[in-house]
Amino acid sequence: MNKRVEEAINEQIEKEAMSSQFYLAMASWAENNGLNGTAKFMYSHSDEERFHMLKLVKFVNERGGKAIIPATGKPQKEFKDLVNVFELLLAHEIMVTESINNLVDICLQEKDYSTHNFIQWYVSEQLEEEALARTVLDKLKLIGGDKGGMYMFDRDLENSAIQLAPAMTSGSSI
Ligand code: OFO
């Protein structure tokens, strides 16, 4: 496997692992603050990020490279409120999108067209994740501090968490 591409994918593996841990910390915070729907959504999201990481690990190893399993730093454990949680999530996803774009760029420079093809799945995934985070943030801003609105929001997120799980398994095989 092309060394430069391998290194870039290993960096991406680390970012997906960081994403998984970050969303797990958000899930735990939400659970401790009575936001069970949000917690469920974040637990599913964390699992999804782990799936993204595993898919890359297997791809590198199957192509004759060596996937490096990263240690990740401790994610923050306190958040101001739900708006803060989703603002951080969106900022994180924007960073991940930039990283995926950089990976696409490296594949093209190295003329690694099969990896380029494989990475397109991540390009679409990032589009969806950023759009979802923006939609959620818009909703939260509309609700403002309204308690009834927050209750409904948390319940709605619980339902979207239920929808995330099948997409994770049917989207693409590892
Ligand atoms: Fe892996 O998609 Fe978010 O980070």
mmCIF file of N, CA, C and O in Angstrom, residues 12-71:
data_model
loop_
_atom_site.group_PDB
_atom_site.id
_atom_site.type_symbol
_atom_site.label_atom_id
_atom_site.label_comp_id
_atom_site.label_asym_id
_atom_site.label_seq_id
_atom_site.Cartn_x
_atom_site.Cartn_y
_atom_site.Cartn_z
ATOM 1 N N GLN A 12 -6.457 9.303 10.113
ATOM 2 C CA GLN A 12 -7.924 9.338 10.100
ATOM 3 C C GLN A 12 -8.500 8.353 11.122
ATOM 4 O O GLN A 12 -9.500 8.650 11.779
ATOM 5 N N ILE A 13 -7.849 7.201 11.261
ATOM 6 C CA ILE A 13 -8.286 6.206 12.260
ATOM 7 C C ILE A 13 -8.301 6.866 13.643
ATOM 8 O O ILE A 13 -9.237 6.714 14.428
ATOM 9 N N GLU A 14 -7.250 7.648 13.922
ATOM 10 C CA GLU A 14 -7.162 8.323 15.216
ATOM 11 C C GLU A 14 -8.315 9.330 15.389
ATOM 12 O O GLU A 14 -8.924 9.421 16.457
ATOM 13 N N LYS A 15 -8.625 10.045 14.322
ATOM 14 C CA LYS A 15 -9.703 11.049 14.426
ATOM 15 C C LYS A 15 -11.062 10.382 14.650
ATOM 16 O O LYS A 15 -11.889 10.875 15.404
ATOM 17 N N GLU A 16 -11.278 9.235 13.994
ATOM 18 C CA GLU A 16 -12.559 8.530 14.195
ATOM 19 C C GLU A 16 -12.647 8.006 15.625
ATOM 20 O O GLU A 16 -13.717 8.045 16.242
ATOM 21 N N ALA A 17 -11.506 7.529 16.158
ATOM 22 C CA ALA A 17 -11.484 7.050 17.552
ATOM 23 C C ALA A 17 -11.778 8.211 18.502
ATOM 24 O O ALA A 17 -12.546 8.068 19.459
ATOM 25 N N MET A 18 -11.177 9.375 18.216
ATOM 26 C CA MET A 18 -11.427 10.566 19.043
ATOM 27 C C MET A 18 -12.904 10.951 18.995
ATOM 28 O O MET A 18 -13.499 11.301 20.012
ATOM 29 N N SER A 19 -13.488 10.864 17.803
ATOM 30 C CA SER A 19 -14.908 11.203 17.646
ATOM 31 C C SER A 19 -15.753 10.279 18.529
ATOM 32 O O SER A 19 -16.654 10.727 19.234
ATOM 33 N N SER A 20 -15.443 8.980 18.464
ATOM 34 C CA SER A 20 -16.211 8.006 19.225
ATOM 35 C C SER A 20 -16.135 8.313 20.732
ATOM 36 O O SER A 20 -17.148 8.299 21.433
ATOM 37 N N GLN A 21 -14.947 8.620 21.214
ATOM 38 C CA GLN A 21 -14.773 8.915 22.640
ATOM 39 C C GLN A 21 -15.455 10.226 23.039
ATOM 40 O O GLN A 21 -16.028 10.346 24.108
ATOM 41 N N PHE A 22 -15.349 11.205 22.147
ATOM 42 C CA PHE A 22 -15.949 12.518 22.418
ATOM 43 C C PHE A 22 -17.467 12.375 22.565
ATOM 44 O O PHE A 22 -18.075 12.882 23.506
ATOM 45 N N TYR A 23 -18.090 11.627 21.649
ATOM 46 C CA TYR A 23 -19.544 11.487 21.696
ATOM 47 C C TYR A 23 -19.979 10.584 22.855
ATOM 48 O O TYR A 23 -21.071 10.737 23.391
ATOM 49 N N LEU A 24 -19.084 9.681 23.237
ATOM 50 C CA LEU A 24 -19.368 8.852 24.421
ATOM 51 C C LEU A 24 -19.384 9.731 25.680
ATOM 52 O O LEU A 24 -20.241 9.565 26.555
ATOM 53 N N ALA A 25 -18.452 10.680 25.754
ATOM 54 C CA ALA A 25 -18.421 11.616 26.893
ATOM 55 C C ALA A 25 -19.688 12.469 26.901
ATOM 56 O O ALA A 25 -20.267 12.733 27.962
ATOM 57 N N MET A 26 -20.155 12.869 25.708
ATOM 58 C CA MET A 26 -21.394 13.652 25.627
ATOM 59 C C MET A 26 -22.590 12.808 26.073
ATOM 60 O O MET A 26 -23.488 13.297 26.765
ATOM 61 N N ALA A 27 -22.590 11.524 25.678
ATOM 62 C CA ALA A 27 -23.679 10.615 26.062
ATOM 63 C C ALA A 27 -23.738 10.485 27.582
ATOM 64 O O ALA A 27 -24.814 10.563 28.186
ATOM 65 N N SER A 28 -22.578 10.322 28.186
ATOM 66 C CA SER A 28 -22.514 10.140 29.626
ATOM 67 C C SER A 28 -22.987 11.412 30.345
ATOM 68 O O SER A 28 -23.745 11.349 31.321
ATOM 69 N N TRP A 29 -22.556 12.574 29.843
ATOM 70 C CA TRP A 29 -22.992 13.853 30.435
ATOM 71 C C TRP A 29 -24.519 13.971 30.332
ATOM 72 O O TRP A 29 -25.187 14.334 31.303
ATOM 73 N N ALA A 30 -25.066 13.657 29.156
ATOM 74 C CA ALA A 30 -26.517 13.779 28.944
ATOM 75 C C ALA A 30 -27.266 12.844 29.894
ATOM 76 O O ALA A 30 -28.268 13.226 30.509
ATOM 77 N N GLU A 31 -26.767 11.621 30.041
ATOM 78 C CA GLU A 31 -27.413 10.647 30.926
ATOM 79 C C GLU A 31 -27.425 11.147 32.372
ATOM 80 O O GLU A 31 -28.408 11.014 33.081
ATOM 81 N N ASN A 32 -26.324 11.768 32.774
ATOM 82 C CA ASN A 32 -26.233 12.293 34.147
ATOM 83 C C ASN A 32 -27.070 13.542 34.353
ATOM 84 O O ASN A 32 -27.227 13.992 35.490
ATOM 85 N N ASN A 33 -27.555 14.122 33.270
ATOM 86 C CA ASN A 33 -28.355 15.342 33.390
ATOM 87 C C ASN A 33 -29.821 15.122 33.007
ATOM 88 O O ASN A 33 -30.525 16.075 32.673
ATOM 89 N N GLY A 34 -30.257 13.862 33.030
ATOM 90 C CA GLY A 34 -31.663 13.543 32.788
ATOM 91 C C GLY A 34 -32.101 13.672 31.342
ATOM 92 O O GLY A 34 -33.295 13.700 31.065
ATOM 93 N N LEU A 35 -31.146 13.778 30.435
ATOM 94 C CA LEU A 35 -31.489 13.921 29.007
ATOM 95 C C LEU A 35 -31.331 12.555 28.337
ATOM 96 O O LEU A 35 -30.368 12.306 27.591
ATOM 97 N N ASN A 36 -32.269 11.660 28.618
ATOM 98 C CA ASN A 36 -32.096 10.272 28.181
ATOM 99 C C ASN A 36 -32.155 10.091 26.673
ATOM 100 O O ASN A 36 -31.469 9.237 26.118
ATOM 101 N N GLY A 37 -32.983 10.894 25.996
ATOM 102 C CA GLY A 37 -33.048 10.806 24.534
ATOM 103 C C GLY A 37 -31.739 11.232 23.902
ATOM 104 O O GLY A 37 -31.212 10.569 23.001
ATOM 105 N N THR A 38 -31.191 12.326 24.409
ATOM 106 C CA THR A 38 -29.907 12.822 23.894
ATOM 107 C C THR A 38 -28.809 11.795 24.169
ATOM 108 O O THR A 38 -27.953 11.543 23.313
ATOM 109 N N ALA A 39 -28.872 11.199 25.370
ATOM 110 C CA ALA A 39 -27.866 10.191 25.726
ATOM 111 C C ALA A 39 -27.926 9.025 24.734
ATOM 112 O O ALA A 39 -26.891 8.575 24.214
ATOM 113 N N LYS A 40 -29.118 8.573 24.423
ATOM 114 C CA LYS A 40 -29.279 7.441 23.507
ATOM 115 C C LYS A 40 -28.735 7.795 22.111
ATOM 116 O O LYS A 40 -28.039 7.002 21.471
ATOM 117 N N PHE A 41 -29.060 9.003 21.686
ATOM 118 C CA PHE A 41 -28.568 9.488 20.392
ATOM 119 C C PHE A 41 -27.042 9.504 20.372
ATOM 120 O O PHE A 41 -26.411 9.048 19.414
ATOM 121 N N MET A 42 -26.436 10.009 21.442
ATOM 122 C CA MET A 42 -24.968 10.121 21.495
ATOM 123 C C MET A 42 -24.298 8.744 21.632
ATOM 124 O O MET A 42 -23.232 8.523 21.060
ATOM 125 N N TYR A 43 -24.919 7.824 22.369
ATOM 126 C CA TYR A 43 -24.345 6.470 22.459
ATOM 127 C C TYR A 43 -24.329 5.835 21.057
ATOM 128 O O TYR A 43 -23.337 5.213 20.660
ATOM 129 N N SER A 44 -25.424 6.011 20.311
ATOM 130 C CA SER A 44 -25.479 5.455 18.948
ATOM 131 C C SER A 44 -24.447 6.125 18.044
ATOM 132 O O SER A 44 -23.792 5.472 17.235
ATOM 133 N N HIS A 45 -24.326 7.442 18.229
ATOM 134 C CA HIS A 45 -23.377 8.191 17.398
ATOM 135 C C HIS A 45 -21.938 7.748 17.689
ATOM 136 O O HIS A 45 -21.111 7.614 16.783
ATOM 137 N N SER A 46 -21.672 7.503 18.966
ATOM 138 C CA SER A 46 -20.345 7.029 19.357
ATOM 139 C C SER A 46 -20.049 5.660 18.712
ATOM 140 O O SER A 46 -18.959 5.423 18.184
ATOM 141 N N ASP A 47 -21.064 4.784 18.726
ATOM 142 C CA ASP A 47 -20.904 3.459 18.092
ATOM 143 C C ASP A 47 -20.647 3.618 16.593
ATOM 144 O O ASP A 47 -19.843 2.885 16.007
ATOM 145 N N GLU A 48 -21.335 4.564 16.003
ATOM 146 C CA GLU A 48 -21.189 4.783 14.561
ATOM 147 C C GLU A 48 -19.755 5.217 14.224
ATOM 148 O O GLU A 48 -19.160 4.768 13.243
ATOM 149 N N GLU A 49 -19.209 6.086 15.076
ATOM 150 C CA GLU A 49 -17.824 6.540 14.847
ATOM 151 C C GLU A 49 -16.831 5.380 15.005
ATOM 152 O O GLU A 49 -15.840 5.300 14.281
ATOM 153 N N ARG A 50 -17.130 4.497 15.939
ATOM 154 C CA ARG A 50 -16.250 3.325 16.102
ATOM 155 C C ARG A 50 -16.309 2.461 14.844
ATOM 156 O O ARG A 50 -15.301 1.927 14.391
ATOM 157 N N PHE A 51 -17.492 2.352 14.282
ATOM 158 C CA PHE A 51 -17.671 1.617 13.029
ATOM 159 C C PHE A 51 -16.841 2.273 11.906
ATOM 160 O O PHE A 51 -16.181 1.582 11.129
ATOM 161 N N HIS A 52 -16.842 3.607 11.852
ATOM 162 C CA HIS A 52 -16.030 4.316 10.847
ATOM 163 C C HIS A 52 -14.552 3.974 11.027
ATOM 164 O O HIS A 52 -13.824 3.785 10.061
ATOM 165 N N MET A 53 -14.125 3.925 12.287
ATOM 166 C CA MET A 53 -12.728 3.608 12.578
ATOM 167 C C MET A 53 -12.399 2.170 12.142
ATOM 168 O O MET A 53 -11.403 1.930 11.460
ATOM 169 N N LEU A 54 -13.271 1.227 12.521
ATOM 170 C CA LEU A 54 -13.027 -0.192 12.196
ATOM 171 C C LEU A 54 -12.941 -0.424 10.686
ATOM 172 O O LEU A 54 -12.119 -1.214 10.202
ATOM 173 N N LYS A 55 -13.800 0.269 9.965
ATOM 174 C CA LYS A 55 -13.836 0.130 8.508
ATOM 175 C C LYS A 55 -12.474 0.539 7.904
ATOM 176 O O LYS A 55 -11.986 -0.111 6.982
ATOM 177 N N LEU A 56 -11.877 1.571 8.466
ATOM 178 C CA LEU A 56 -10.561 2.020 7.991
ATOM 179 C C LEU A 56 -9.461 1.035 8.397
ATOM 180 O O LEU A 56 -8.558 0.731 7.609
ATOM 181 N N VAL A 57 -9.567 0.535 9.650
ATOM 182 C CA VAL A 57 -8.564 -0.426 10.151
ATOM 183 C C VAL A 57 -8.520 -1.636 9.216
ATOM 184 O O VAL A 57 -7.461 -2.064 8.757
ATOM 185 N N LYS A 58 -9.701 -2.165 8.912
ATOM 186 C CA LYS A 58 -9.761 -3.373 8.070
ATOM 187 C C LYS A 58 -9.288 -3.078 6.653
ATOM 188 O O LYS A 58 -8.621 -3.909 6.031
ATOM 189 N N PHE A 59 -9.623 -1.916 6.154
ATOM 190 C CA PHE A 59 -9.210 -1.555 4.799
ATOM 191 C C PHE A 59 -7.670 -1.535 4.693
ATOM 192 O O PHE A 59 -7.097 -2.122 3.771
ATOM 193 N N VAL A 60 -7.022 -0.883 5.648
ATOM 194 C CA VAL A 60 -5.550 -0.788 5.626
ATOM 195 C C VAL A 60 -4.937 -2.186 5.704
ATOM 196 O O VAL A 60 -4.065 -2.541 4.897
ATOM 197 N N ASN A 61 -5.403 -2.990 6.648
ATOM 198 C CA ASN A 61 -4.816 -4.324 6.827
ATOM 199 C C ASN A 61 -5.055 -5.223 5.615
ATOM 200 O O ASN A 61 -4.157 -5.971 5.210
ATOM 201 N N GLU A 62 -6.233 -5.132 5.042
ATOM 202 C CA GLU A 62 -6.532 -5.973 3.862
ATOM 203 C C GLU A 62 -5.714 -5.570 2.645
ATOM 204 O O GLU A 62 -5.494 -6.368 1.740
ATOM 205 N N ARG A 63 -5.258 -4.316 2.619
ATOM 206 C CA ARG A 63 -4.459 -3.846 1.477
ATOM 207 C C ARG A 63 -2.955 -4.058 1.704
ATOM 208 O O ARG A 63 -2.136 -3.541 0.954
ATOM 209 N N GLY A 64 -2.585 -4.748 2.764
ATOM 210 C CA GLY A 64 -1.169 -5.033 3.019
ATOM 211 C C GLY A 64 -0.468 -3.963 3.832
ATOM 212 O O GLY A 64 0.744 -4.025 4.040
ATOM 213 N N GLY A 65 -1.210 -2.977 4.326
ATOM 214 C CA GLY A 65 -0.621 -1.969 5.215
ATOM 215 C C GLY A 65 -0.753 -2.407 6.658
ATOM 216 O O GLY A 65 -1.172 -3.540 6.935
ATOM 217 N N LYS A 66 -0.385 -1.521 7.594
ATOM 218 C CA LYS A 66 -0.516 -1.837 9.029
ATOM 219 C C LYS A 66 -1.331 -0.743 9.700
ATOM 220 O O LYS A 66 -0.886 0.404 9.804
ATOM 221 N N ALA A 67 -2.507 -1.138 10.156
ATOM 222 C CA ALA A 67 -3.340 -0.160 10.870
ATOM 223 C C ALA A 67 -2.779 0.038 12.271
ATOM 224 O O ALA A 67 -2.370 -0.922 12.927
ATOM 225 N N ILE A 68 -2.731 1.290 12.700
ATOM 226 C CA ILE A 68 -2.240 1.599 14.052
ATOM 227 C C ILE A 68 -3.434 1.959 14.932
ATOM 228 O O ILE A 68 -4.198 2.873 14.615
ATOM 229 N N ILE A 69 -3.572 1.203 16.026
ATOM 230 C CA ILE A 69 -4.685 1.477 16.948
ATOM 231 C C ILE A 69 -4.228 2.558 17.918
ATOM 232 O O ILE A 69 -3.269 2.364 18.667
ATOM 233 N N PRO A 70 -4.900 3.713 17.887
ATOM 234 C CA PRO A 70 -4.396 4.852 18.660
ATOM 235 C C PRO A 70 -4.872 4.905 20.114
ATOM 236 O O PRO A 70 -5.941 4.392 20.443
ATOM 237 N N ALA A 71 -4.047 5.564 20.939
ATOM 238 C CA ALA A 71 -4.513 5.946 22.278
ATOM 239 C C ALA A 71 -5.113 7.329 22.068
ATOM 240 O O ALA A 71 -4.609 8.117 21.280
#
